[in-house]
C-alpha cells in the first residue's frame, strides 16, 4: 500500500531504496553468519600464540595444546566451542565430584520456569545441568531463593554480571546464546508440560 499523501514515483523510489537496503542488510547478515560458522570451525589458539602464555617460557611444548584436548569433545558454536553438558552426559569427561570422601554430593532434577521475560520466550532453569557441576551452596540462598519467582532476576542484572550472569559469559556459555535460556515459547508443549506450576520434575535433557 502507498502511504497517504506520498506521490507515486518517489514512493516507489523509496520502496526500491528500502528493498536495496534490506538486500544489503541481508547480505551483511549472511556474511556475519558465514564468519561465525567459519569462526566455529577454526582451530583453538596454540599455547605459544594465545597471548596468555610467554612464548619463550618453559610451559610451551609441555602443556597439552587446547586443540588436542578439546577437539574430541561435543562441539559447540559458542564460547570455547565445547558443549560441556553433552560432553558430561556422553561420558567424554568424568570430573572428580569431591576431594574429601565425606563431602556429600547433592543432585537435583527439578526445572523452574521464569516467566518475566516480556516479549521473549520464557526461561527454563534446569537444576540437573547445574548440580552436575555445582553445589546447592554455590547459588542458594545468596544468588537465588528456593521459592520460584522470588529472586528478582532480570536481564539488566544478568548483563551486569550478576545472577545468571555471574557464570554465564564468564565460565559457562555466553549471553549471546539467548535461546539456550529463553527456550520456552508461551503456549508451546514445553510450556504446557509445567501445567499451572512454575516447577516440574525432570524434563528435557
Ligand atoms: C543465562 C541465561 C540467559 C541468557 C543467555 C539470556 N537471558 Fe534474558 N533473561 C534471563 C532470565 C533468567 C530473565 C528473568 C526471567 C524472570 O525473572 O522471570 C531474563 C529476562 C529477559 C528479558 C525481560 C526483561 C528484563 O529486562 O528482564 C528480556 C527482554 C531478555 N531477557 C532478553 C534476552 C536477550 C535478547 C538475550 C540474548 C542476547 C538474553 N535475554 C539472554 C536469562 C537469560
Ligand atoms: C546454578 C544455581 C543453582 C544451583 C547450583 C542450585 N539451584 Fe536451586 N534454584 C536456582 C534458581 C535460579 C531457582 C529459581 C529461583 C526463582 O525462581 O526465584 C532455584 C529454585 C530452587 C527451589 C524451588 C524450586 C524447586 O526446584 O522446587 C528449590 C527447592 C531449590 N532451588 C533447591 C536446590 C537444591 C537442594 C540444590 C542443590 C541440590 C540447588 N537448588 C542447586 C538455582 C540453583
Ligand atoms: C554458579 C554458576 C552458574 C549460575 C549462577 C547459573 N549457571 Fe547456568 N550453567 C552453569 C554451568 C557451569 C553450566 C554447564 C556448562 C555450560 O553449559 O556452559 C550451565 C548450564 C546451563 C544450561 C544448560 C545448557 C545446556 O547445554 O544444556 C542452562 C539452560 C542454563 N545454564 C541456564 C541458566 C540460567 C537461566 C541461570 C540463572 C537463573 C543460570 N544458568 C545460572 C553455571 C551457572
Short mmCIF file of C-alpha atoms and ligand atoms in Angstrom, two decimals:
data_model
loop_
_atom_site.label_atom_id
_atom_site.label_comp_id
_atom_site.label_asym_id
_atom_site.label_seq_id
_atom_site.Cartn_x
_atom_site.Cartn_y
_atom_site.Cartn_z
CA UNK A 1 0.00 0.00 0.00
CA UNK A 2 1.15 3.54 -0.81
CA UNK A 3 1.13 5.67 2.35
CA UNK A 4 -1.41 8.52 2.00
CA UNK A 5 -0.05 11.89 0.84
CA UNK A 6 3.08 10.45 -0.82
CA UNK A 7 3.39 10.93 -4.62
CA UNK A 8 3.70 7.63 -6.53
CA UNK A 9 7.17 7.86 -8.15
CA UNK A 10 9.06 8.98 -5.07
CA UNK A 11 7.30 6.25 -3.05
CA UNK A 12 8.38 3.58 -5.47
CA UNK A 13 11.87 5.03 -5.42
CA UNK A 14 11.77 4.93 -1.63
CA UNK A 15 10.45 1.36 -1.75
CA UNK A 16 13.22 0.40 -4.19
CA UNK A 17 15.81 2.00 -1.96
CA UNK A 18 14.33 0.21 1.04
CA UNK A 19 14.47 -3.11 -0.82
CA UNK A 20 18.08 -2.46 -1.76
CA UNK A 21 18.84 -1.55 1.84
CA UNK A 22 17.23 -4.77 3.03
CA UNK A 23 19.16 -6.81 0.48
CA UNK A 24 22.31 -5.13 1.69
CA UNK A 25 21.42 -5.88 5.32
CA UNK A 26 20.58 -9.48 4.46
CA UNK A 27 23.90 -9.88 2.65
CA UNK A 28 25.70 -8.44 5.70
CA UNK A 29 23.75 -10.78 8.00
CA UNK A 30 24.63 -13.80 5.86
CA UNK A 31 28.23 -12.66 5.80
CA UNK A 32 28.15 -12.47 9.59
CA UNK A 33 26.68 -15.99 9.77
CA UNK A 34 29.38 -17.19 7.40
CA UNK A 35 32.06 -15.59 9.54
CA UNK A 36 30.52 -17.14 12.67
CA UNK A 37 30.36 -20.57 11.03
CA UNK A 38 33.95 -20.15 9.92
CA UNK A 39 34.87 -18.99 13.42
CA UNK A 40 33.29 -22.13 14.87
CA UNK A 41 35.33 -24.35 12.59
CA UNK A 42 38.55 -22.51 13.34
CA UNK A 43 41.30 -24.11 15.38
CA UNK A 44 41.83 -23.30 19.04
CA UNK A 45 44.76 -20.92 19.53
CA UNK A 46 48.11 -22.56 20.15
CA UNK A 47 49.64 -22.06 23.61
CA UNK A 48 52.66 -20.24 22.14
CA UNK A 49 50.46 -17.69 20.38
CA UNK A 50 47.37 -17.38 22.63
CA UNK A 51 48.50 -14.07 24.10
CA UNK A 52 48.34 -15.58 27.61
CA UNK A 53 51.48 -17.70 27.82
CA UNK A 54 55.04 -16.47 27.40
CA UNK A 55 56.07 -17.92 24.02
CA UNK A 56 59.64 -18.24 25.32
CA UNK A 57 58.55 -19.84 28.63
CA UNK A 58 59.08 -23.47 29.65
CA UNK A 59 55.32 -24.27 29.52
CA UNK A 60 55.27 -24.20 25.74
CA UNK A 61 55.82 -27.72 24.48
CA UNK A 62 54.98 -29.20 27.89
CA UNK A 63 51.33 -28.17 28.28
CA UNK A 64 48.78 -30.01 26.15
CA UNK A 65 47.54 -27.92 23.21
CA UNK A 66 43.82 -26.94 23.63
CA UNK A 67 43.02 -28.29 20.16
CA UNK A 68 44.33 -31.72 21.15
CA UNK A 69 42.34 -31.71 24.41
CA UNK A 70 39.07 -30.18 23.18
CA UNK A 71 38.57 -31.31 19.58
CA UNK A 72 37.33 -34.76 20.67
CA UNK A 73 34.55 -33.31 22.88
CA UNK A 74 30.92 -32.50 21.94
CA UNK A 75 31.19 -29.40 19.72
CA UNK A 76 29.51 -26.04 20.30
CA UNK A 77 29.32 -22.90 18.17
CA UNK A 78 29.78 -20.51 21.11
CA UNK A 79 32.15 -19.91 24.00
CA UNK A 80 35.14 -22.23 23.98
CA UNK A 81 33.37 -24.41 21.40
CA UNK A 82 32.64 -27.37 23.66
CA UNK A 83 29.05 -28.26 24.61
CA UNK A 84 30.04 -29.12 28.17
CA UNK A 85 26.69 -30.55 29.31
CA UNK A 86 26.73 -33.00 26.37
CA UNK A 87 30.39 -33.87 26.98
CA UNK A 88 29.48 -34.79 30.56
CA UNK A 89 26.25 -36.64 29.62
CA UNK A 90 28.08 -38.66 26.97
CA UNK A 91 30.81 -39.65 29.43
CA UNK A 92 33.52 -37.90 27.40
CA UNK A 93 34.73 -36.29 30.63
CA UNK A 94 34.46 -37.59 34.21
CA UNK A 95 35.30 -34.68 36.51
CA UNK A 96 36.00 -35.62 40.14
CA UNK A 97 32.99 -34.73 42.28
CA UNK A 98 34.78 -34.34 45.62
CA UNK A 99 38.23 -34.25 47.18
CA UNK A 100 37.28 -35.21 50.74
CA UNK A 101 35.44 -38.56 50.91
CA UNK A 102 32.94 -37.19 53.45
CA UNK A 103 31.72 -34.39 51.13
CA UNK A 104 28.09 -35.07 50.23
CA UNK A 105 27.21 -34.64 46.55
CA UNK A 106 23.77 -33.09 46.09
CA UNK A 107 21.91 -33.56 42.84
CA UNK A 108 18.55 -32.03 41.94
CA UNK A 109 16.48 -32.57 38.81
CA UNK A 110 13.64 -30.05 39.00
CA UNK A 111 13.22 -27.33 36.37
CA UNK A 112 11.99 -23.83 37.22
CA UNK A 113 10.02 -21.68 34.77
CA UNK A 114 10.96 -17.98 34.89
CA UNK A 115 8.18 -16.02 33.22
CA UNK A 116 9.14 -12.33 33.47
CA UNK A 117 10.67 -12.16 30.03
CA UNK A 118 8.41 -9.66 28.23
CA UNK A 119 8.24 -10.45 24.52
CA UNK A 120 10.98 -13.08 24.76
CA UNK A 121 10.34 -16.81 25.23
CA UNK A 122 10.28 -17.77 28.91
CA UNK A 123 13.37 -19.11 30.66
CA UNK A 124 13.70 -22.72 31.82
CA UNK A 125 16.23 -23.07 34.63
CA UNK A 126 17.36 -26.71 34.79
CA UNK A 127 18.75 -27.94 38.14
CA UNK A 128 20.18 -31.19 36.71
CA UNK A 129 22.57 -29.47 34.30
CA UNK A 130 23.78 -27.24 37.14
CA UNK A 131 24.06 -29.62 40.08
CA UNK A 132 26.12 -31.95 37.85
CA UNK A 133 28.92 -29.39 38.34
CA UNK A 134 27.89 -27.19 41.25
CA UNK A 135 26.79 -27.47 44.87
CA UNK A 136 23.50 -26.01 46.14
CA UNK A 137 25.51 -23.53 48.20
CA UNK A 138 27.03 -22.01 45.04
CA UNK A 139 23.60 -20.49 44.36
CA UNK A 140 21.43 -20.82 47.48
CA UNK A 141 20.46 -18.63 49.08
CA UNK A 142 22.86 -15.83 48.21
CA UNK A 143 22.10 -15.65 44.46
CA UNK A 144 18.65 -17.25 44.31
CA UNK A 145 15.82 -18.08 46.72
CA UNK A 146 14.47 -21.63 46.94
CA UNK A 147 11.00 -20.36 46.09
CA UNK A 148 10.15 -19.93 42.39
CA UNK A 149 9.81 -16.39 41.04
CA UNK A 150 11.17 -14.65 44.16
CA UNK A 151 14.79 -13.93 43.28
CA UNK A 152 14.37 -10.60 41.46
CA UNK A 153 16.25 -11.78 38.36
CA UNK A 154 16.26 -9.56 35.27
CA UNK A 155 18.29 -9.16 32.11
CA UNK A 156 19.94 -5.91 33.21
CA UNK A 157 21.40 -7.63 36.29
CA UNK A 158 22.46 -10.62 34.18
CA UNK A 159 24.22 -8.40 31.63
CA UNK A 160 25.90 -6.62 34.57
CA UNK A 161 27.45 -9.92 35.64
CA UNK A 162 25.01 -10.71 38.45
CA UNK A 163 22.55 -13.60 38.95
CA UNK A 164 22.88 -15.99 35.97
CA UNK A 165 25.47 -13.57 34.52
CA UNK A 166 27.88 -14.34 37.36
CA UNK A 167 28.72 -17.56 35.48
CA UNK A 168 27.21 -17.24 32.01
CA UNK A 169 29.56 -15.23 29.86
CA UNK A 170 32.35 -15.96 32.36
CA UNK A 171 32.73 -19.71 32.93
CA UNK A 172 29.56 -21.04 31.25
CA UNK A 173 28.04 -20.50 27.78
CA UNK A 174 27.89 -16.81 26.77
CA UNK A 175 24.90 -14.45 26.99
CA UNK A 176 24.70 -14.15 23.20
CA UNK A 177 23.01 -17.59 23.24
CA UNK A 178 19.60 -16.10 24.12
CA UNK A 179 17.62 -19.19 23.14
CA UNK A 180 19.55 -21.57 25.33
CA UNK A 181 17.92 -19.81 28.31
CA UNK A 182 14.83 -18.32 26.62
CA UNK A 183 13.72 -21.74 25.39
CA UNK A 184 10.04 -21.97 26.37
CA UNK A 185 7.61 -20.29 23.94
CA UNK A 186 4.28 -19.33 25.50
CA UNK A 187 1.65 -21.99 24.73
CA UNK A 188 4.25 -24.50 23.44
CA UNK A 189 4.29 -28.17 24.59
CA UNK A 190 7.28 -27.27 26.80
CA UNK A 191 5.16 -24.59 28.47
CA UNK A 192 2.08 -26.81 28.84
CA UNK A 193 4.24 -29.51 30.46
CA UNK A 194 4.55 -27.21 33.50
CA UNK A 195 0.76 -27.07 33.87
CA UNK A 196 -0.14 -24.29 36.29
CA UNK A 197 3.08 -24.81 38.21
CA UNK A 198 6.42 -22.99 37.94
CA UNK A 199 8.32 -26.15 38.86
CA UNK A 200 8.43 -29.56 37.27
CA UNK A 201 10.38 -32.77 37.83
CA UNK A 202 12.90 -33.85 35.20
CA UNK A 203 12.01 -32.58 31.75
CA UNK A 204 14.07 -32.27 28.57
CA UNK A 205 17.70 -33.31 28.96
C1 LIG B 1 21.92 -17.36 31.07
C2 LIG B 1 20.54 -17.28 30.73
C3 LIG B 1 20.05 -16.15 29.85
C4 LIG B 1 20.55 -15.74 28.62
C5 LIG B 1 21.70 -16.34 27.84
C6 LIG B 1 19.71 -14.65 28.20
N1 LIG B 1 18.75 -14.38 29.13
FE1 LIG B 1 17.32 -12.91 29.03
N2 LIG B 1 16.62 -13.44 30.89
C7 LIG B 1 17.09 -14.49 31.63
C8 LIG B 1 16.37 -14.54 32.90
C9 LIG B 1 16.60 -15.56 33.99
C10 LIG B 1 15.44 -13.47 32.88
C11 LIG B 1 14.45 -13.08 34.01
C12 LIG B 1 13.25 -14.01 34.00
C13 LIG B 1 12.42 -13.92 35.25
O1 LIG B 1 12.93 -13.43 36.28
O2 LIG B 1 11.26 -14.36 35.24
C14 LIG B 1 15.62 -12.80 31.59
C15 LIG B 1 14.87 -11.70 31.17
C16 LIG B 1 14.92 -11.16 29.91
C17 LIG B 1 14.04 -10.14 29.40
C18 LIG B 1 12.87 -9.49 30.14
C19 LIG B 1 13.14 -8.06 30.52
C20 LIG B 1 14.24 -7.90 31.53
O3 LIG B 1 14.93 -6.89 31.47
O4 LIG B 1 14.46 -8.76 32.39
C21 LIG B 1 14.42 -9.88 28.11
C22 LIG B 1 13.77 -8.89 27.13
C23 LIG B 1 15.56 -10.74 27.82
N3 LIG B 1 15.85 -11.50 28.93
C24 LIG B 1 16.23 -10.75 26.60
C25 LIG B 1 17.36 -11.53 26.32
C26 LIG B 1 18.11 -11.48 25.08
C27 LIG B 1 17.75 -10.62 23.87
C28 LIG B 1 19.15 -12.37 25.21
C29 LIG B 1 20.27 -12.67 24.22
C30 LIG B 1 21.04 -11.52 23.75
C31 LIG B 1 19.04 -12.98 26.52
N4 LIG B 1 17.96 -12.43 27.18
C32 LIG B 1 19.91 -13.95 27.01
C33 LIG B 1 18.10 -15.37 31.28
C34 LIG B 1 18.89 -15.29 30.15
C1 LIG B 2 23.28 -22.61 39.40
C2 LIG B 2 22.48 -22.17 40.51
C3 LIG B 2 21.69 -23.17 41.32
C4 LIG B 2 22.15 -24.32 41.95
C5 LIG B 2 23.54 -24.91 41.96
C6 LIG B 2 21.01 -24.85 42.65
N1 LIG B 2 19.91 -24.06 42.44
FE1 LIG B 2 18.07 -24.31 43.27
N2 LIG B 2 17.35 -22.74 42.19
C7 LIG B 2 18.10 -21.94 41.35
C8 LIG B 2 17.23 -20.98 40.70
C9 LIG B 2 17.65 -19.94 39.67
C10 LIG B 2 15.94 -21.21 41.20
C11 LIG B 2 14.68 -20.40 40.86
C12 LIG B 2 14.65 -19.15 41.73
C13 LIG B 2 13.46 -18.27 41.44
O1 LIG B 2 12.59 -18.66 40.66
O2 LIG B 2 13.38 -17.18 42.03
C14 LIG B 2 16.04 -22.33 42.14
C15 LIG B 2 14.98 -22.86 42.84
C16 LIG B 2 15.09 -23.86 43.80
C17 LIG B 2 13.98 -24.38 44.57
C18 LIG B 2 12.49 -24.03 44.36
C19 LIG B 2 12.02 -24.73 43.09
C20 LIG B 2 12.16 -26.26 43.18
O3 LIG B 2 13.01 -26.81 42.46
O4 LIG B 2 11.43 -26.89 43.95
C21 LIG B 2 14.49 -25.32 45.42
C22 LIG B 2 13.72 -26.13 46.48
C23 LIG B 2 15.92 -25.40 45.16
N3 LIG B 2 16.25 -24.49 44.15
C24 LIG B 2 16.79 -26.26 45.79
C25 LIG B 2 18.09 -26.52 45.37
C26 LIG B 2 18.93 -27.58 45.91
C27 LIG B 2 18.53 -28.54 47.03
C28 LIG B 2 20.12 -27.53 45.22
C29 LIG B 2 21.29 -28.46 45.32
C30 LIG B 2 20.99 -29.88 45.14
C31 LIG B 2 20.01 -26.41 44.28
N4 LIG B 2 18.77 -25.84 44.39
C32 LIG B 2 21.04 -26.01 43.43
C33 LIG B 2 19.46 -22.02 41.15
C34 LIG B 2 20.29 -23.03 41.63
C1 LIG B 3 27.22 -20.65 39.66
C2 LIG B 3 27.31 -20.63 38.21
C3 LIG B 3 26.03 -20.59 37.38
C4 LIG B 3 24.92 -19.79 37.57
C5 LIG B 3 24.69 -18.74 38.66
C6 LIG B 3 23.99 -20.13 36.52
N1 LIG B 3 24.54 -21.09 35.69
FE1 LIG B 3 23.64 -21.98 34.06
N2 LIG B 3 25.25 -23.20 33.85
C7 LIG B 3 26.42 -23.14 34.59
C8 LIG B 3 27.34 -24.16 34.12
C9 LIG B 3 28.76 -24.40 34.67
C10 LIG B 3 26.69 -24.85 33.09
C11 LIG B 3 27.26 -26.02 32.25
C12 LIG B 3 28.29 -25.51 31.26
C13 LIG B 3 27.71 -24.78 30.08
O1 LIG B 3 26.62 -25.18 29.58
O2 LIG B 3 28.32 -23.80 29.62
C14 LIG B 3 25.36 -24.24 32.96
C15 LIG B 3 24.41 -24.66 32.05
C16 LIG B 3 23.16 -24.06 31.87
C17 LIG B 3 22.14 -24.52 30.96
C18 LIG B 3 22.17 -25.82 30.13
C19 LIG B 3 22.97 -25.70 28.88
C20 LIG B 3 22.95 -26.97 28.08
O3 LIG B 3 23.85 -27.11 27.21
O4 LIG B 3 22.08 -27.81 28.27
C21 LIG B 3 21.11 -23.61 31.02
C22 LIG B 3 19.81 -23.65 30.23
C23 LIG B 3 21.48 -22.59 31.99
N3 LIG B 3 22.74 -22.90 32.48
C24 LIG B 3 20.70 -21.51 32.37
C25 LIG B 3 20.93 -20.70 33.49
C26 LIG B 3 20.01 -19.69 33.98
C27 LIG B 3 18.68 -19.33 33.35
C28 LIG B 3 20.57 -19.16 35.12
C29 LIG B 3 20.02 -18.11 36.04
C30 LIG B 3 18.65 -18.30 36.52
C31 LIG B 3 21.86 -19.83 35.32
N4 LIG B 3 22.03 -20.76 34.31
C32 LIG B 3 22.74 -19.56 36.36
C33 LIG B 3 26.70 -22.28 35.62
C34 LIG B 3 25.80 -21.38 36.18
#
